[in-house]
Amino acid sequence: MYKLTRLVTLSDPASVSALADEIHALATAHSAYRQLVAPTLAGSHFGGDLLAHFAFDDAAKRADFDAALAPLLAAPAVASVDGVAYRSEECGKSGPELANGIYRVLLLSVDEGTDPALVERFEAETRMMPYYIAAIRGWQLSRADEAIGARRWTHVWEQEYADAGGLMGPYMMHPYHWARIDRWFDPECPDRIVDARLCHSFCGFEGRVI
Amino acid sequence: MATDGTAAAPMVHAIDEIVAKPGEGKALLGDYLARYAPGARARGMTLEQILVSPPMWLDDQSNTLVFRWSLAGAEAWWQMRFVGGNDPDVAAWWADADARAVSRRRFFASDPADIERLCDV
């Protein structure tokens, strides 16, 4: 699958519903294989007011949609956009498929020039988070092909949870996160390779996202 | 230990291990205590132990400095992380310390008896 994610910050958050309707209709017209367009929830950080996520069968369809979406996101009501285009990489699920829940995405930027072996180690350790943290019900870590926004986003770390408690509780508080993975992000740790500016965004979902 | 769910969060530890450049060990320890430790305490960290290896100041070789800090559980750890991770003075300190070190490690640990509770989240 060829995916596109846009985290949209609005100058007037009251317009979020109207913009979501427009984006949703556009994605439907462009035959998005999957789409999630929803207001972000409190606790998102640099995650925008609106999370818009799409999957297409091929790169050309995604590019066409991206070109059609761009004018909508250039409107005066839009203050800024962070986003990525990427091809789905290895994903996983645990437990019964969720009919609804919380979708969370983290956009991150690994420093340019980082040793590729270190990047692979960071990726491998991140992909092990669901092994240790059962609240993560669906997951996918991908490298970005294209990025827009505040940083040159290099990776997209997506997860599904049954509820926000899974994200705020077990995901954050399990030692595999704070005592193991976070050293790649922590400016106080010499292992850090990820820029401190992150986009942490989450919203409710129904159906299937990952 | 309380059994009604009110027990304090298990203590966790942040450990800095710094291999100083030859002859730098004593000065680096002093600067760590003067420049880094006060802010760390303000972020909720308690300095439990300092170790110097070998137990003498070397002029032509490296001393290894070990600092063991404690924090009152994972929530306190995140509080420390969010504040320290966004403080430019902390970043400046580590940039200076790294320039005076051969190598450095920071890792996080607990008493083995606390592992089960820490993982029960």
Tab-separated table of C-alpha atoms in Angstrom:
chain	number	residue	atom	x	y	z
A	1	MET	CA	0.000	0.000	0.000
A	2	TYR	CA	1.017	3.555	-0.680
A	3	LYS	CA	0.146	5.798	2.222
A	4	LEU	CA	-0.200	9.500	2.771
A	5	THR	CA	-0.583	11.255	6.117
A	6	ARG	CA	-1.303	14.908	6.753
A	7	LEU	CA	-1.465	16.507	10.228
A	8	VAL	CA	-3.309	19.752	9.663
A	9	THR	CA	-3.166	22.685	12.072
A	10	LEU	CA	-5.923	25.217	11.522
A	11	SER	CA	-5.865	28.934	12.157
A	12	ASP	CA	-9.508	28.565	13.141
A	13	PRO	CA	-10.116	25.158	14.762
A	14	ALA	CA	-13.873	25.704	14.366
A	15	SER	CA	-13.442	24.921	10.674
A	16	VAL	CA	-12.132	21.415	11.340
A	17	SER	CA	-15.410	19.672	10.571
A	18	ALA	CA	-15.958	21.415	7.230
A	19	LEU	CA	-12.396	20.715	6.110
A	20	ALA	CA	-12.667	17.091	7.195
A	21	ASP	CA	-15.804	16.685	5.062
A	22	GLU	CA	-14.058	18.158	2.028
A	23	ILE	CA	-10.989	15.951	2.440
A	24	HIS	CA	-13.115	12.872	3.000
A	25	ALA	CA	-15.093	13.502	-0.187
A	26	LEU	CA	-11.911	14.095	-2.158
A	27	ALA	CA	-10.353	10.862	-0.935
A	28	THR	CA	-13.491	8.931	-1.805
A	29	ALA	CA	-13.466	10.431	-5.307
A	30	HIS	CA	-9.832	9.329	-5.676
A	31	SER	CA	-10.644	5.767	-4.625
A	32	ALA	CA	-8.602	5.742	-1.448
A	33	TYR	CA	-8.259	2.129	-0.336
A	34	ARG	CA	-8.509	3.274	3.275
A	35	GLN	CA	-9.006	6.660	4.825
A	36	LEU	CA	-9.168	8.177	8.262
A	37	VAL	CA	-9.983	11.866	8.604
A	38	ALA	CA	-10.685	12.859	12.190
A	39	PRO	CA	-10.055	15.602	14.748
A	40	THR	CA	-7.046	14.901	16.925
A	41	LEU	CA	-7.551	14.245	20.612
A	42	ALA	CA	-6.231	16.190	23.588
A	43	GLY	CA	-2.688	15.122	24.366
A	44	SER	CA	-1.489	15.275	20.792
A	45	HIS	CA	1.725	17.281	20.534
A	46	PHE	CA	2.515	19.071	17.284
A	47	GLY	CA	-0.101	16.673	15.967
A	48	GLY	CA	-2.392	19.184	14.299
A	49	ASP	CA	-6.117	19.698	14.730
A	50	LEU	CA	-7.000	17.193	12.034
A	51	LEU	CA	-5.387	13.845	11.324
A	52	ALA	CA	-5.821	12.741	7.709
A	53	HIS	CA	-4.470	9.358	6.673
A	54	PHE	CA	-4.979	7.513	3.377
A	55	ALA	CA	-3.907	4.318	1.653
A	56	PHE	CA	-3.884	3.688	-2.093
A	57	ASP	CA	-3.241	0.699	-4.278
A	58	ASP	CA	-0.442	2.335	-6.215
A	59	ALA	CA	1.873	5.305	-6.150
A	60	ALA	CA	0.208	7.061	-9.102
A	61	LYS	CA	-3.196	7.167	-7.365
A	62	ARG	CA	-1.559	8.513	-4.251
A	63	ALA	CA	0.272	11.195	-6.236
A	64	ASP	CA	-2.947	12.248	-7.985
A	65	PHE	CA	-4.735	12.543	-4.679
A	66	ASP	CA	-1.841	14.434	-3.116
A	67	ALA	CA	-1.940	16.947	-5.966
A	68	ALA	CA	-5.684	17.402	-5.562
A	69	LEU	CA	-5.409	17.726	-1.784
A	70	ALA	CA	-2.688	20.373	-1.866
A	71	PRO	CA	-4.977	23.326	-2.753
A	72	LEU	CA	-7.323	22.425	0.103
A	73	LEU	CA	-4.417	22.489	2.532
A	74	ALA	CA	-3.158	25.799	1.142
A	75	ALA	CA	-6.376	27.556	2.149
A	76	PRO	CA	-6.168	30.495	4.587
A	77	ALA	CA	-7.880	28.414	7.249
A	78	VAL	CA	-4.849	26.096	7.359
A	79	ALA	CA	-1.975	27.358	9.501
A	80	SER	CA	0.500	24.530	8.900
A	81	VAL	CA	0.778	20.950	7.715
A	82	ASP	CA	3.167	18.170	8.648
A	83	GLY	CA	3.036	15.023	6.632
A	84	VAL	CA	4.617	12.076	4.903
A	85	ALA	CA	4.136	9.839	1.914
A	86	TYR	CA	5.412	6.314	2.350
A	87	ARG	CA	5.069	2.733	1.290
A	88	SER	CA	3.750	0.291	3.871
A	89	GLU	CA	6.441	-1.732	5.530
A	90	GLU	CA	6.198	-4.616	7.953
A	91	CYS	CA	3.108	-4.404	10.143
A	92	GLY	CA	1.533	-6.531	12.815
A	93	LYS	CA	-1.610	-7.148	14.830
A	94	SER	CA	-2.283	-8.764	18.162
A	95	GLY	CA	-5.560	-9.931	19.582
A	96	PRO	CA	-8.895	-9.730	17.779
A	97	GLU	CA	-9.179	-7.078	15.073
A	98	LEU	CA	-10.387	-3.806	16.596
A	99	ALA	CA	-13.663	-2.483	15.194
A	100	ASN	CA	-12.815	0.909	16.629
A	101	GLY	CA	-10.277	2.461	18.905
A	102	ILE	CA	-7.444	4.944	18.903
A	103	TYR	CA	-5.056	5.425	16.008
A	104	ARG	CA	-1.768	7.068	16.874
A	105	VAL	CA	0.987	8.235	14.555
A	106	LEU	CA	4.439	9.527	15.411
A	107	LEU	CA	6.433	11.394	12.779
A	108	LEU	CA	10.115	11.516	13.627
A	109	SER	CA	13.304	12.678	12.002
A	110	VAL	CA	16.528	10.721	12.337
A	111	ASP	CA	19.600	12.959	12.049
A	112	GLU	CA	21.100	13.125	8.593
A	113	GLY	CA	24.325	11.153	8.366
A	114	THR	CA	23.395	8.661	11.092
A	115	ASP	CA	25.157	5.326	10.655
A	116	PRO	CA	22.697	3.107	8.726
A	117	ALA	CA	23.438	0.229	11.083
A	118	LEU	CA	22.273	2.364	14.000
A	119	VAL	CA	19.103	3.302	12.135
A	120	GLU	CA	18.368	-0.375	11.519
A	121	ARG	CA	18.941	-1.130	15.188
A	122	PHE	CA	16.582	1.668	16.206
A	123	GLU	CA	13.972	0.317	13.798
A	124	ALA	CA	14.356	-3.260	15.008
A	125	GLU	CA	14.037	-2.250	18.650
A	126	THR	CA	10.996	-0.085	17.898
A	127	ARG	CA	9.283	-2.960	16.089
A	128	MET	CA	9.697	-5.007	19.269
A	129	MET	CA	7.562	-2.610	21.305
A	130	PRO	CA	4.338	-4.565	20.636
A	131	TYR	CA	6.064	-7.760	21.787
A	132	TYR	CA	6.544	-6.233	25.232
A	133	ILE	CA	3.561	-3.847	25.372
A	134	ALA	CA	0.341	-5.768	24.827
A	135	ALA	CA	-1.818	-2.624	24.645
A	136	ILE	CA	-0.422	-2.036	21.138
A	137	ARG	CA	-2.970	-3.937	19.031
A	138	GLY	CA	-1.794	-2.900	15.573
A	139	TRP	CA	1.481	-1.370	14.433
A	140	GLN	CA	3.594	-0.404	11.489
A	141	LEU	CA	6.975	1.314	11.262
A	142	SER	CA	7.807	2.741	7.848
A	143	ARG	CA	10.424	4.964	6.295
A	144	ALA	CA	9.080	8.105	4.663
A	145	ASP	CA	9.573	8.627	0.938
A	146	GLU	CA	8.483	12.267	1.048
A	147	ALA	CA	8.014	14.684	3.928
A	148	ILE	CA	6.557	18.142	4.475
A	149	GLY	CA	6.408	20.383	7.517
A	150	ALA	CA	8.653	21.329	10.385
A	151	ARG	CA	11.234	18.604	9.789
A	152	ARG	CA	12.497	16.210	7.131
A	153	TRP	CA	10.445	13.364	8.612
A	154	THR	CA	12.228	10.071	8.070
A	155	HIS	CA	9.946	7.574	9.828
A	156	VAL	CA	6.286	6.950	10.538
A	157	TRP	CA	5.446	4.907	13.633
A	158	GLU	CA	1.757	3.957	13.649
A	159	GLN	CA	-0.180	2.103	16.286
A	160	GLU	CA	-3.754	1.099	17.101
A	161	TYR	CA	-5.092	0.836	20.645
A	162	ALA	CA	-8.427	-0.265	22.037
A	163	ASP	CA	-8.691	3.066	23.849
A	164	ALA	CA	-6.662	6.135	24.773
A	165	GLY	CA	-5.749	4.506	28.075
A	166	GLY	CA	-3.591	2.014	26.198
A	167	LEU	CA	-1.551	4.830	24.702
A	168	MET	CA	-1.327	7.000	27.814
A	169	GLY	CA	-0.813	4.091	30.202
A	170	PRO	CA	1.013	0.953	29.113
A	171	TYR	CA	2.675	2.454	26.027
A	172	MET	CA	4.183	5.347	27.954
A	173	MET	CA	4.795	3.634	31.270
A	174	HIS	CA	6.253	0.292	30.228
A	175	PRO	CA	10.006	0.143	30.910
A	176	TYR	CA	10.665	-1.072	27.378
A	177	HIS	CA	9.606	2.403	26.276
A	178	TRP	CA	11.227	4.719	28.806
A	179	ALA	CA	14.234	2.622	29.812
A	180	ARG	CA	15.044	1.144	26.421
A	181	ILE	CA	13.585	2.824	23.317
A	182	ASP	CA	13.600	6.396	24.545
A	183	ARG	CA	17.396	6.618	24.569
A	184	TRP	CA	17.224	7.050	20.766
A	185	PHE	CA	15.154	10.212	21.416
A	186	ASP	CA	16.603	11.556	24.679
A	187	PRO	CA	18.968	14.531	24.202
A	188	GLU	CA	20.657	13.528	27.466
A	189	CYS	CA	21.597	10.090	26.132
A	190	PRO	CA	24.623	9.675	23.880
A	191	ASP	CA	22.676	7.114	21.819
A	192	ARG	CA	20.200	9.789	20.644
A	193	ILE	CA	19.715	9.881	16.862
A	194	VAL	CA	16.176	11.342	16.622
A	195	ASP	CA	15.490	15.078	16.472
A	196	ALA	CA	13.646	16.433	19.521
A	197	ARG	CA	10.844	17.849	17.368
A	198	LEU	CA	8.232	15.124	16.952
A	199	CYS	CA	4.660	15.008	15.720
A	200	HIS	CA	2.633	12.909	18.143
A	201	SER	CA	-0.955	12.730	16.949
A	202	PHE	CA	-3.893	10.496	17.738
A	203	CYS	CA	-7.589	10.277	17.066
A	204	GLY	CA	-10.481	7.859	17.183
A	205	PHE	CA	-11.004	5.388	14.359
A	206	GLU	CA	-13.620	2.932	13.130
A	207	GLY	CA	-12.950	0.151	10.680
A	208	ARG	CA	-9.385	-0.645	9.724
A	209	VAL	CA	-6.436	1.738	9.497
A	210	ILE	CA	-3.225	-0.316	9.609
B	1	MET	CA	4.498	-3.467	51.372
B	2	ALA	CA	0.951	-2.167	51.125
B	3	THR	CA	-1.492	-4.506	49.411
B	4	ASP	CA	-4.303	-2.022	48.787
B	5	GLY	CA	-2.828	-0.512	45.642
B	6	THR	CA	-1.415	2.503	47.463
B	7	ALA	CA	2.182	1.322	47.511
B	8	ALA	CA	4.680	3.871	46.226
B	9	ALA	CA	5.873	3.413	42.670
B	10	PRO	CA	9.049	1.344	42.464
B	11	MET	CA	12.199	3.430	42.514
B	12	VAL	CA	14.053	3.606	39.210
B	13	HIS	CA	17.631	4.621	38.607
B	14	ALA	CA	19.419	6.694	35.994
B	15	ILE	CA	23.099	5.870	35.738
B	16	ASP	CA	25.700	8.022	34.031
B	17	GLU	CA	29.006	6.372	33.240
B	18	ILE	CA	31.574	8.799	31.888
B	19	VAL	CA	35.088	7.828	30.825
B	20	ALA	CA	36.991	11.104	31.115
B	21	LYS	CA	39.796	12.082	28.816
B	22	PRO	CA	43.191	11.447	30.435
B	23	GLY	CA	43.798	13.886	33.259
B	24	GLU	CA	40.241	15.301	33.104
B	25	GLY	CA	38.556	13.072	35.663
B	26	LYS	CA	38.730	15.266	38.756
B	27	ALA	CA	37.758	18.465	36.948
B	28	LEU	CA	34.922	16.745	35.110
B	29	LEU	CA	33.545	15.379	38.388
B	30	GLY	CA	33.637	18.854	39.879
B	31	ASP	CA	31.856	20.376	36.904
B	32	TYR	CA	29.237	17.614	36.869
B	33	LEU	CA	28.418	18.368	40.496
B	34	ALA	CA	28.480	22.141	39.996
B	35	ARG	CA	26.799	22.474	36.595
B	36	TYR	CA	24.619	19.405	36.104
B	37	ALA	CA	23.609	18.085	39.518
B	38	PRO	CA	21.631	21.123	40.796
B	39	GLY	CA	19.337	21.111	37.758
B	40	ALA	CA	18.956	17.349	37.913
B	41	ARG	CA	17.848	17.618	41.536
B	42	ALA	CA	15.316	20.249	40.514
B	43	ARG	CA	13.960	17.739	37.969
B	44	GLY	CA	13.259	15.247	40.751
B	45	MET	CA	16.469	13.228	40.663
B	46	THR	CA	18.272	12.223	43.843
B	47	LEU	CA	21.990	11.577	43.620
B	48	GLU	CA	22.474	8.309	45.470
B	49	GLN	CA	26.060	7.400	44.713
B	50	ILE	CA	29.245	8.531	42.974
B	51	LEU	CA	32.013	6.102	42.115
B	52	VAL	CA	35.441	6.835	40.665
B	53	SER	CA	37.555	4.160	39.033
B	54	PRO	CA	40.327	3.580	39.676
B	55	PRO	CA	40.106	5.213	43.104
B	56	MET	CA	42.859	7.732	42.396
B	57	TRP	CA	43.156	10.667	40.023
B	58	LEU	CA	45.028	9.694	36.871
B	59	ASP	CA	47.018	12.319	34.982
B	60	ASP	CA	47.915	10.356	31.857
B	61	GLN	CA	45.008	7.893	31.648
B	62	SER	CA	41.239	7.914	31.991
B	63	ASN	CA	39.182	7.863	35.142
B	64	THR	CA	35.709	6.416	34.895
B	65	LEU	CA	33.018	8.364	36.770
B	66	VAL	CA	29.749	6.691	37.701
B	67	PHE	CA	26.744	8.596	39.014
B	68	ARG	CA	23.646	6.749	40.205
B	69	TRP	CA	20.486	8.799	40.507
B	70	SER	CA	17.093	7.655	41.763
B	71	LEU	CA	13.635	8.686	40.642
B	72	ALA	CA	10.267	7.921	42.200
B	73	GLY	CA	8.931	5.679	39.439
B	74	ALA	CA	8.148	5.921	35.737
B	75	GLU	CA	5.993	9.038	36.024
B	76	ALA	CA	8.810	10.872	37.771
B	77	TRP	CA	11.151	9.563	35.084
B	78	TRP	CA	8.984	11.109	32.334
B	79	GLN	CA	8.783	14.386	34.243
B	80	MET	CA	12.577	14.458	34.410
B	81	ARG	CA	12.802	13.519	30.740
B	82	PHE	CA	10.401	16.161	29.466
B	83	VAL	CA	11.996	18.983	31.445
B	84	GLY	CA	15.629	17.999	30.881
B	85	GLY	CA	15.067	17.114	27.253
B	86	ASN	CA	13.806	20.611	26.499
B	87	ASP	CA	16.385	22.586	28.484
B	88	PRO	CA	19.111	24.132	26.300
B	89	ASP	CA	21.391	24.473	29.333
B	90	VAL	CA	21.241	20.695	29.818
B	91	ALA	CA	22.077	20.130	26.151
B	92	ALA	CA	24.970	22.588	26.426
B	93	TRP	CA	26.282	20.798	29.499
B	94	TRP	CA	26.318	17.415	27.772
B	95	ALA	CA	27.971	18.848	24.668
B	96	ASP	CA	30.747	20.210	26.880
B	97	ALA	CA	31.005	17.008	28.919
B	98	ASP	CA	31.161	14.859	25.794
B	99	ALA	CA	34.022	16.980	24.466
B	100	ARG	CA	35.939	16.127	27.658
B	101	ALA	CA	35.085	12.425	27.645
B	102	VAL	CA	36.381	9.400	25.782
B	103	SER	CA	32.952	7.800	26.010
B	104	ARG	CA	29.728	8.073	27.927
B	105	ARG	CA	26.728	5.905	28.694
B	106	ARG	CA	23.408	6.686	30.337
B	107	PHE	CA	21.160	3.806	31.206
B	108	PHE	CA	18.147	3.147	33.380
B	109	ALA	CA	17.657	0.341	35.863
B	110	SER	CA	15.774	-0.962	38.842
B	111	ASP	CA	16.096	-3.402	41.676
B	112	PRO	CA	15.268	-6.847	40.237
B	113	ALA	CA	12.532	-7.175	42.858
B	114	ASP	CA	10.720	-4.245	41.236
B	115	ILE	CA	10.728	-5.543	37.641
B	116	GLU	CA	7.349	-7.245	37.856
B	117	ARG	CA	5.625	-4.139	39.213
B	118	LEU	CA	7.320	-1.850	36.713
B	119	CYS	CA	6.140	-4.050	33.849
B	120	ASP	CA	2.594	-4.332	35.229
B	121	VAL	CA	1.267	-1.221	33.522
